[in-house]
C-alpha cells in the first residue's frame, strides 16, 4: 500500500472492505451504548456507565500494536475481530476466510444486541418510569409448575456465541 515513492496509496476496494468490516462493529457499539442509556435512570448515571463501554475499542489497539496473528479465536471475539481484519486489509494481507469469519461473528453480536435493545423497548418501564423498577421477582417461582418452552432465537444464538468463545479460550 506504500508506493515506491514513499506515498501512501489506497485502492477503492481496500476502502470498501474496511468500511464493510467496520459497519457491524459500529452497530454493535451503538446498540451497546443505547442499552446502557436505557438502563440508566439519570443522565449522569448513563455517562458513568457509558464511559467504560466507549473505552472498549481502545483495548483492541493493543492487538494492532503488538502485531498479533489473526487466529480463529480472535476472529470471533467481538472487539478484536474488526481491528485485526481492518489491519490485515489495510496492509494487503487479508484473506477471504478471515474476513468472512470476522464479519459473520460481528453480525451475530450486533444482531444479539439489537434484539436485547428491542426487548428493552418493549418494557413498560420506558413508557411509564414510575410504574415499577426492573426486578428479578417472579423469575424463580418455587412450587409453581412452568410449561416447557423452547428458547427464543436470540437466546439460542447468544448461547451458541458464548459456547464458541468458551470453546476457543478454555479448550485445552
Short mmCIF file of C-alpha atoms in Angstrom, two decimals:
data_model
loop_
_atom_site.label_atom_id
_atom_site.label_comp_id
_atom_site.label_asym_id
_atom_site.label_seq_id
_atom_site.Cartn_x
_atom_site.Cartn_y
_atom_site.Cartn_z
CA UNK A 1 0.00 0.00 0.00
CA UNK A 2 3.02 2.28 0.17
CA UNK A 3 4.02 3.35 -3.28
CA UNK A 4 7.67 3.24 -4.42
CA UNK A 5 7.99 6.99 -3.92
CA UNK A 6 7.00 6.64 -0.25
CA UNK A 7 3.46 7.91 -0.77
CA UNK A 8 0.53 6.07 0.71
CA UNK A 9 -1.82 4.60 -1.85
CA UNK A 10 -5.19 3.05 -1.04
CA UNK A 11 -7.40 1.34 -3.57
CA UNK A 12 -11.14 1.73 -3.65
CA UNK A 13 -11.55 -1.99 -2.93
CA UNK A 14 -9.46 -1.64 0.26
CA UNK A 15 -11.52 1.30 1.45
CA UNK A 16 -14.80 -0.51 0.73
CA UNK A 17 -13.61 -3.63 2.58
CA UNK A 18 -12.60 -1.61 5.66
CA UNK A 19 -15.96 0.16 5.60
CA UNK A 20 -17.80 -3.15 5.35
CA UNK A 21 -15.70 -4.60 8.19
CA UNK A 22 -16.35 -1.59 10.42
CA UNK A 23 -20.12 -1.37 9.92
CA UNK A 24 -21.19 -4.31 12.17
CA UNK A 25 -18.79 -3.12 14.88
CA UNK A 26 -20.36 0.34 14.73
CA UNK A 27 -23.82 -1.17 15.08
CA UNK A 28 -22.53 -3.29 17.99
CA UNK A 29 -21.15 -0.32 19.93
CA UNK A 30 -24.04 1.99 19.13
CA UNK A 31 -26.52 -0.59 20.35
CA UNK A 32 -24.40 -1.28 23.44
CA UNK A 33 -24.46 2.40 24.35
CA UNK A 34 -28.20 2.54 23.64
CA UNK A 35 -28.79 -0.35 26.05
CA UNK A 36 -26.62 1.30 28.70
CA UNK A 37 -28.57 4.53 28.26
CA UNK A 38 -31.89 2.73 28.53
CA UNK A 39 -30.93 1.06 31.79
CA UNK A 40 -29.63 4.24 33.42
CA UNK A 41 -32.01 6.36 35.46
CA UNK A 42 -30.28 9.73 35.06
CA UNK A 43 -28.07 11.42 32.53
CA UNK A 44 -25.12 11.36 34.94
CA UNK A 45 -25.58 7.66 35.58
CA UNK A 46 -25.74 6.98 31.84
CA UNK A 47 -22.46 8.84 31.32
CA UNK A 48 -20.73 6.89 34.07
CA UNK A 49 -21.96 3.59 32.61
CA UNK A 50 -21.13 4.53 29.03
CA UNK A 51 -17.53 5.59 29.65
CA UNK A 52 -16.13 2.05 30.11
CA UNK A 53 -18.15 0.85 27.13
CA UNK A 54 -16.71 3.63 24.98
CA UNK A 55 -13.17 2.68 26.04
CA UNK A 56 -13.58 -0.94 24.89
CA UNK A 57 -12.41 -0.25 21.31
CA UNK A 58 -9.15 1.12 22.72
CA UNK A 59 -8.40 -2.34 24.13
CA UNK A 60 -8.12 -3.64 20.59
CA UNK A 61 -5.42 -1.06 19.93
CA UNK A 62 -3.03 -3.29 21.87
CA UNK A 63 -3.66 -6.09 19.37
CA UNK A 64 -2.74 -3.85 16.50
CA UNK A 65 0.38 -2.50 18.19
CA UNK A 66 1.58 -5.96 19.27
CA UNK A 67 1.07 -7.27 15.73
CA UNK A 68 -0.88 -10.30 16.92
CA UNK A 69 -1.56 -13.05 14.37
CA UNK A 70 -5.25 -13.42 13.48
CA UNK A 71 -6.41 -16.77 14.87
CA UNK A 72 -9.96 -18.15 14.62
CA UNK A 73 -10.43 -17.50 18.35
CA UNK A 74 -9.56 -13.82 17.95
CA UNK A 75 -11.63 -13.55 14.78
CA UNK A 76 -14.82 -14.48 16.65
CA UNK A 77 -14.06 -12.17 19.60
CA UNK A 78 -16.31 -9.11 19.31
CA UNK A 79 -13.85 -6.25 19.57
CA UNK A 80 -10.66 -7.86 18.37
CA UNK A 81 -12.01 -9.24 15.10
CA UNK A 82 -12.73 -5.90 13.47
CA UNK A 83 -9.33 -4.48 14.42
CA UNK A 84 -7.46 -7.50 13.10
CA UNK A 85 -9.39 -7.70 9.84
CA UNK A 86 -9.08 -3.98 9.13
CA UNK A 87 -5.35 -4.09 9.92
CA UNK A 88 -4.81 -7.03 7.56
CA UNK A 89 -6.90 -5.48 4.78
CA UNK A 90 -5.05 -2.17 5.00
CA UNK A 91 -1.71 -3.99 4.91
CA UNK A 92 -2.81 -6.01 1.90
CA UNK A 93 -2.51 -9.32 3.77
CA UNK A 94 -6.18 -10.05 4.37
CA UNK A 95 -7.68 -13.42 3.48
CA UNK A 96 -11.25 -14.15 2.49
CA UNK A 97 -11.72 -16.72 5.28
CA UNK A 98 -10.58 -14.30 7.99
CA UNK A 99 -12.76 -11.52 6.60
CA UNK A 100 -15.82 -13.78 6.35
CA UNK A 101 -15.38 -15.28 9.83
CA UNK A 102 -14.98 -11.85 11.41
CA UNK A 103 -17.94 -10.41 9.51
CA UNK A 104 -20.27 -13.28 10.39
CA UNK A 105 -19.34 -13.16 14.08
CA UNK A 106 -19.66 -9.36 14.16
CA UNK A 107 -23.08 -9.55 12.54
CA UNK A 108 -24.19 -12.17 15.09
CA UNK A 109 -23.06 -10.00 18.02
CA UNK A 110 -24.65 -6.88 16.55
CA UNK A 111 -27.89 -8.78 15.96
CA UNK A 112 -27.92 -10.06 19.53
CA UNK A 113 -27.51 -6.58 20.96
CA UNK A 114 -30.21 -5.24 18.64
CA UNK A 115 -32.51 -7.99 19.89
CA UNK A 116 -31.78 -7.05 23.52
CA UNK A 117 -32.46 -3.40 22.74
CA UNK A 118 -35.76 -4.34 21.09
CA UNK A 119 -36.76 -6.29 24.20
CA UNK A 120 -35.89 -3.31 26.39
CA UNK A 121 -38.01 -1.02 24.22
CA UNK A 122 -40.99 -3.31 24.72
CA UNK A 123 -40.66 -2.89 28.51
CA UNK A 124 -43.38 -0.77 30.11
CA UNK A 125 -40.88 0.95 32.39
CA UNK A 126 -39.66 3.05 29.43
CA UNK A 127 -43.20 4.30 28.82
CA UNK A 128 -44.01 4.98 32.47
CA UNK A 129 -40.86 5.19 34.65
CA UNK A 130 -42.92 5.37 37.84
CA UNK A 131 -44.60 2.07 37.05
CA UNK A 132 -42.23 -0.39 38.76
CA UNK A 133 -38.47 -0.77 38.83
CA UNK A 134 -36.90 -3.63 36.94
CA UNK A 135 -36.61 -6.62 39.23
CA UNK A 136 -35.85 -10.30 39.15
CA UNK A 137 -39.05 -11.02 41.09
CA UNK A 138 -41.09 -13.79 39.60
CA UNK A 139 -38.31 -15.49 37.70
CA UNK A 140 -37.84 -18.35 40.15
CA UNK A 141 -41.29 -19.25 41.45
CA UNK A 142 -40.98 -22.24 43.72
CA UNK A 143 -43.68 -24.85 43.63
CA UNK A 144 -45.27 -23.38 40.53
CA UNK A 145 -45.21 -25.69 37.55
CA UNK A 146 -43.88 -23.98 34.46
CA UNK A 147 -44.59 -25.16 30.98
CA UNK A 148 -41.59 -26.27 28.98
CA UNK A 149 -40.69 -23.95 26.16
CA UNK A 150 -38.01 -23.70 23.54
CA UNK A 151 -35.62 -20.77 23.82
CA UNK A 152 -36.18 -17.76 21.61
CA UNK A 153 -34.00 -17.43 18.53
CA UNK A 154 -31.84 -14.68 20.03
CA UNK A 155 -31.38 -16.66 23.25
CA UNK A 156 -30.23 -19.70 21.27
CA UNK A 157 -27.80 -17.62 19.19
CA UNK A 158 -26.43 -15.99 22.35
CA UNK A 159 -25.86 -19.39 23.93
CA UNK A 160 -24.13 -20.58 20.77
CA UNK A 161 -21.87 -17.48 20.64
CA UNK A 162 -20.88 -17.85 24.30
CA UNK A 163 -20.17 -21.54 23.83
CA UNK A 164 -17.98 -20.81 20.79
CA UNK A 165 -15.98 -18.21 22.70
CA UNK A 166 -15.55 -20.59 25.61
CA UNK A 167 -14.53 -23.39 23.27
CA UNK A 168 -11.72 -21.29 21.75
CA UNK A 169 -10.44 -19.83 25.03
CA UNK A 170 -10.91 -22.64 27.55
CA UNK A 171 -10.40 -25.73 25.42
CA UNK A 172 -7.01 -27.38 26.04
#
